[in-house]
GROMACS .gro file of C-alpha atoms in nm:
model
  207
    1UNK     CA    1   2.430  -2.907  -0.880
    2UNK     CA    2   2.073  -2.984  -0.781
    3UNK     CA    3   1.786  -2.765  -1.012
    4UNK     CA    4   1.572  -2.562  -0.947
    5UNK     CA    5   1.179  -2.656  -0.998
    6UNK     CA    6   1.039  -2.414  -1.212
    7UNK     CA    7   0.786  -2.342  -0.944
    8UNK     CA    8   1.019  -2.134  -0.759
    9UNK     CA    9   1.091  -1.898  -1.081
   10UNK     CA   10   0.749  -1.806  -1.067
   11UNK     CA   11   0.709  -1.751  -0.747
   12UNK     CA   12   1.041  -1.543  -0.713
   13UNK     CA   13   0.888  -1.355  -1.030
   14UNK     CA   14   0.573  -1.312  -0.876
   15UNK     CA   15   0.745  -1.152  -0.556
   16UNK     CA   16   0.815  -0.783  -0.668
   17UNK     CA   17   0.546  -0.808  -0.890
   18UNK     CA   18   0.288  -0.845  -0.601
   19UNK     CA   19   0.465  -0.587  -0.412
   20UNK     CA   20   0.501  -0.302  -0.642
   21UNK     CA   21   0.142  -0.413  -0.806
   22UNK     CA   22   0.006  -0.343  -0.444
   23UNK     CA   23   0.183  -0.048  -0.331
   24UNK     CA   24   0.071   0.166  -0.639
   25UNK     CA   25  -0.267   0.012  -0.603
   26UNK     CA   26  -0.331   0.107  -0.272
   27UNK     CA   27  -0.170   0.459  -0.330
   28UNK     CA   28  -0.414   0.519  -0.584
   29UNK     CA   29  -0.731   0.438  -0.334
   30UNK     CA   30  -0.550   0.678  -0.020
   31UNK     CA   31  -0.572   0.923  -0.278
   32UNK     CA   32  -0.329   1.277  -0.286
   33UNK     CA   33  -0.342   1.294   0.108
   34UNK     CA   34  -0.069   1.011   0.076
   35UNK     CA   35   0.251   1.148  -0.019
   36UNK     CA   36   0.453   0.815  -0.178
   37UNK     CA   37   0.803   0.992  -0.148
   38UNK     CA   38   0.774   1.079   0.211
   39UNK     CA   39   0.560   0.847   0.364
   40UNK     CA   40   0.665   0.446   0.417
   41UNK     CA   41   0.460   0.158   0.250
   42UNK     CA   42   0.368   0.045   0.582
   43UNK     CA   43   0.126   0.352   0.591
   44UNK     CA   44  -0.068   0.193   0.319
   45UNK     CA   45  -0.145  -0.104   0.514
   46UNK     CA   46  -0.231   0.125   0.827
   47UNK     CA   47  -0.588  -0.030   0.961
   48UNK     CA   48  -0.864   0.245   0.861
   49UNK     CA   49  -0.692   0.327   0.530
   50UNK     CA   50  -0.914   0.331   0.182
   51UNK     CA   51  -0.602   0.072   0.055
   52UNK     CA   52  -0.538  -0.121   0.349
   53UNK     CA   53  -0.621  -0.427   0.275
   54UNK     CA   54  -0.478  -0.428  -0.078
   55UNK     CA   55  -0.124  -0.360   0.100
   56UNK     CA   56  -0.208  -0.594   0.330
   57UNK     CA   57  -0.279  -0.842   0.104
   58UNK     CA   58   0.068  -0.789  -0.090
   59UNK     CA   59   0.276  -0.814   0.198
   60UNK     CA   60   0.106  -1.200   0.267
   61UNK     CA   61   0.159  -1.232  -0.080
   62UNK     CA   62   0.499  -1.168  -0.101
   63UNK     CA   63   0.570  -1.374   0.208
   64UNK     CA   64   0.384  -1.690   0.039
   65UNK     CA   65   0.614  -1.635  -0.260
   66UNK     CA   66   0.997  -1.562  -0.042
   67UNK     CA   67   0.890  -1.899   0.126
   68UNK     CA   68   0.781  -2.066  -0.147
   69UNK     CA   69   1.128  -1.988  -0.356
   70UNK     CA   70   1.329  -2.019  -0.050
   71UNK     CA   71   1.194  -2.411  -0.090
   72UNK     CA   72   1.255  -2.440  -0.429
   73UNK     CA   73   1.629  -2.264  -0.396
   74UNK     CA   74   1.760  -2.613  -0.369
   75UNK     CA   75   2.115  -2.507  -0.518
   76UNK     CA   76   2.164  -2.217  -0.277
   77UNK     CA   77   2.330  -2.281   0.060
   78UNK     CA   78   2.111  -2.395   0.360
   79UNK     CA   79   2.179  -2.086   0.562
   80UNK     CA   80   2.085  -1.835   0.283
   81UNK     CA   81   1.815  -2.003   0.197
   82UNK     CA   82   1.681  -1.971   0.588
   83UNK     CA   83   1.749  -1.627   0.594
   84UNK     CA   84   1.523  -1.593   0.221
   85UNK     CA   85   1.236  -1.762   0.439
   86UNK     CA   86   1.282  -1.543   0.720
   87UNK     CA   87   1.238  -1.256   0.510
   88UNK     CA   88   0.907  -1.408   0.392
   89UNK     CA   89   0.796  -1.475   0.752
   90UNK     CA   90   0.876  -1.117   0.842
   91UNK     CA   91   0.662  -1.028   0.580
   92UNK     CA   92   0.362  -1.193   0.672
   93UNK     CA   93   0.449  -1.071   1.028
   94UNK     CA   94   0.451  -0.716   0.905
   95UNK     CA   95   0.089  -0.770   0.781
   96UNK     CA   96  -0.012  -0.888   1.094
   97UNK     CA   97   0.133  -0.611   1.322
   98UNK     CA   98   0.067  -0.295   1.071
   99UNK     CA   99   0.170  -0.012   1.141
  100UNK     CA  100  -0.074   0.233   1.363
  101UNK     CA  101  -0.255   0.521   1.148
  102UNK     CA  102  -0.061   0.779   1.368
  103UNK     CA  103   0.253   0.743   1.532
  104UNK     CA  104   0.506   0.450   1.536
  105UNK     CA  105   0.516   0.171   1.645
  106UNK     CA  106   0.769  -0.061   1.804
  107UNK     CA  107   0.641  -0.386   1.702
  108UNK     CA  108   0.608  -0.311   1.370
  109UNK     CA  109   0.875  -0.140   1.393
  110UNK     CA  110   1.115  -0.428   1.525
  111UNK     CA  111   0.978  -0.687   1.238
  112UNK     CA  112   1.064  -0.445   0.938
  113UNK     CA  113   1.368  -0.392   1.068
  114UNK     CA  114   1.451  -0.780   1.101
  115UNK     CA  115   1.295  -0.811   0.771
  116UNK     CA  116   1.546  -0.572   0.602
  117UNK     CA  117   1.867  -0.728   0.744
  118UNK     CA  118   1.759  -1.092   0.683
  119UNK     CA  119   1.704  -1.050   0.319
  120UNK     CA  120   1.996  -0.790   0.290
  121UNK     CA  121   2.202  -1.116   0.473
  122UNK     CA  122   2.064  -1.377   0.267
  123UNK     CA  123   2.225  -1.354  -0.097
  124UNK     CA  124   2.579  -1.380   0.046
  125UNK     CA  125   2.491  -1.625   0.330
  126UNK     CA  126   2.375  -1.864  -0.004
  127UNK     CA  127   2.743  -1.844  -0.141
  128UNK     CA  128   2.821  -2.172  -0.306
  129UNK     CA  129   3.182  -2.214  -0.390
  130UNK     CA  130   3.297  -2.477  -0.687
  131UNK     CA  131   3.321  -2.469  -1.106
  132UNK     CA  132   3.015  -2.547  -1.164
  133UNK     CA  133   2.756  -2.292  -0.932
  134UNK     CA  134   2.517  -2.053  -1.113
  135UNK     CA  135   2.668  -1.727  -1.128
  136UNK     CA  136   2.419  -1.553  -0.875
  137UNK     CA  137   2.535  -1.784  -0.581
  138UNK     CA  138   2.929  -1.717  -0.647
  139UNK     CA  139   3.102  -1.497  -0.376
  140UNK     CA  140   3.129  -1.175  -0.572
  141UNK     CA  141   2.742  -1.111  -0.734
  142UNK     CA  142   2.648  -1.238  -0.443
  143UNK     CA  143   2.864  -1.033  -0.171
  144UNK     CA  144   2.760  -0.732  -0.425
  145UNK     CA  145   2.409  -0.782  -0.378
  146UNK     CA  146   2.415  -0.786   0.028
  147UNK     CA  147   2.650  -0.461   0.028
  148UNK     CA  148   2.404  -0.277  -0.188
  149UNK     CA  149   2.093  -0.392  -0.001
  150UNK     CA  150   2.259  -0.305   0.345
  151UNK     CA  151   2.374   0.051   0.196
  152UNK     CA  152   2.006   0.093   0.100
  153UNK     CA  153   1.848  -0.013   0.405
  154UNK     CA  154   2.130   0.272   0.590
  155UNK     CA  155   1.977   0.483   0.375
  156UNK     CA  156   1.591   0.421   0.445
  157UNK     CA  157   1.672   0.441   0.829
  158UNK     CA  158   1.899   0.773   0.760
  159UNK     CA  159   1.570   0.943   0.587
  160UNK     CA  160   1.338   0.775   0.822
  161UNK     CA  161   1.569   1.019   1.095
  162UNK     CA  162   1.545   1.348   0.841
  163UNK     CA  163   1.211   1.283   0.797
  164UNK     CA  164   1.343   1.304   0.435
  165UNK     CA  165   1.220   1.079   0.097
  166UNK     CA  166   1.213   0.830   0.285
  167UNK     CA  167   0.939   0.658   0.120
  168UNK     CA  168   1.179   0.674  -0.236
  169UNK     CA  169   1.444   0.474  -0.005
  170UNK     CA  170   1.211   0.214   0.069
  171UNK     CA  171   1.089   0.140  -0.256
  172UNK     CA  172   1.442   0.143  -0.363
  173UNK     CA  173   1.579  -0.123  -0.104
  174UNK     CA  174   1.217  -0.348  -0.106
  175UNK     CA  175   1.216  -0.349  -0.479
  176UNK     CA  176   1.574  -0.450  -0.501
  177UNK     CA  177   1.545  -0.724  -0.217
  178UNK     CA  178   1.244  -0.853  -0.407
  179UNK     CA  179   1.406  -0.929  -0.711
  180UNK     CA  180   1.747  -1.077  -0.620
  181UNK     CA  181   1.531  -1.403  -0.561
  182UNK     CA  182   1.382  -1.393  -0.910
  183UNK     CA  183   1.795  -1.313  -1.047
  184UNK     CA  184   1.892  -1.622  -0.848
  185UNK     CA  185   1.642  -1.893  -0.926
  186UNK     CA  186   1.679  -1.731  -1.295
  187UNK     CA  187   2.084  -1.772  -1.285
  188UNK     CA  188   1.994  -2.144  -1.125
  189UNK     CA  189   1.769  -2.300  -1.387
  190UNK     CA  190   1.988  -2.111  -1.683
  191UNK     CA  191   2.282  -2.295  -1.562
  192UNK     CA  192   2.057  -2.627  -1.524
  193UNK     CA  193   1.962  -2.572  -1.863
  194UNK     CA  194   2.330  -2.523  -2.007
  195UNK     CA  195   2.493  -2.831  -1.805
  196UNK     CA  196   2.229  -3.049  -1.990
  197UNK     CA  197   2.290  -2.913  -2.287
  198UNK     CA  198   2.674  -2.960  -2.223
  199UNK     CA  199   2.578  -3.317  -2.115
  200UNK     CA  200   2.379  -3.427  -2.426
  201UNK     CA  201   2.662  -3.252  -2.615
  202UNK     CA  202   2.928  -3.460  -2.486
  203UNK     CA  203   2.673  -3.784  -2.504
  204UNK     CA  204   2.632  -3.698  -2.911
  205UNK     CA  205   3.016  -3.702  -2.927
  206UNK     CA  206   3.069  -4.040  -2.801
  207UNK     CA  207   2.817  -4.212  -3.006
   0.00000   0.00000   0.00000
């Protein structure tokens, strides 16, 4: 099983760190007329906004670090790990189409949808079968992980139409589809780490 440079754990760790860092930073400078339950984080990063740019700059952030980890995935499957750097590109998209200050939009609209389902696809399309795969790329966690994501994204949409919290859903699903990266490069370089252990183990025994 190839490792995982430890590059890619910081970048993975970085990725809901920039993104909840820069969603409560820029709710702070909207001020009270933003209402974080209701309202999407895409408002943040509307153009004219007192914390535009700091949203902005997370979402390029956080689509630096998906790609970046998507790289440095090198035990995950090929296809998963495509889908991981889709998710970043969608982000980086997203920062470049924001949403209008009134109103939706369809553009926007469109990317943060494809967002969502790639990195709601991408844990189970980086399934790698065999004895010896880190726990977070074997069928079940990972299966787990896109049903959850997929149920959370239904949800966002489902308050998006009630014009309910839908701004709680989000945070849910985003924060959730940030860190499954960081749990899966973490899983890969723990089970580097114990197969070299094993290995040395086994090379002590024979001297």
């Amino acid at each position: 099983m190839r490792s995982v440079p430890k590059w890619a754990l910081l970048s993975s760790a970085c990725a809901p760190a920039v993104l909840i860092t820069g969603w409560m930073v820029a709710a702070s400078l909207h001020g009270p007329a933003y209402d974080p339950a209701a309202q999407t984080i895409s408002v943040l990063a509307a153009p004219g906004g007192s914390g535009y740019w700091v949203m902005t700059g997370a979402f390029i952030a956080l689509g630096v670090c998906h790609l970046l980890t998507a790289w440095g995935l090198r035990p995950a499957a090929t296809p998963g790990r495509v889908a991981l750097a889709a998710g970043g590109v969608s982000a980086l998209v997203v920062a470049v189409v924001p949403a209008p200050s009134s109103g939706g939009s369809l553009s926007h609209g469109s990317v943060a949808v494809v967002g969502f389902a790639v990195l709601a696809a991408w844990p189970v399309l980086a399934v790698r079968t065999g004895d010896s795969v880190p726990w977070a790329l074997r069928p079940l966690p990972s299966l787990g992980a896109t049903v959850v994501m997929a149920v959370g994204a239904a949800w966002f949409l489902l308050e998006l139409h009630l014009h309910g919290v839908a701004g709680v859903a989000e945070r849910a699903v985003t924060t959730l589809q940030s860190v499954w990266p960081f749990v899966v490069a973490l899983s890969c370089v723990r089970h580097s780490a114990r197969e070299a252990l094993t290995r040395r183990s086994r090379g002590d025994a024979t001297e």
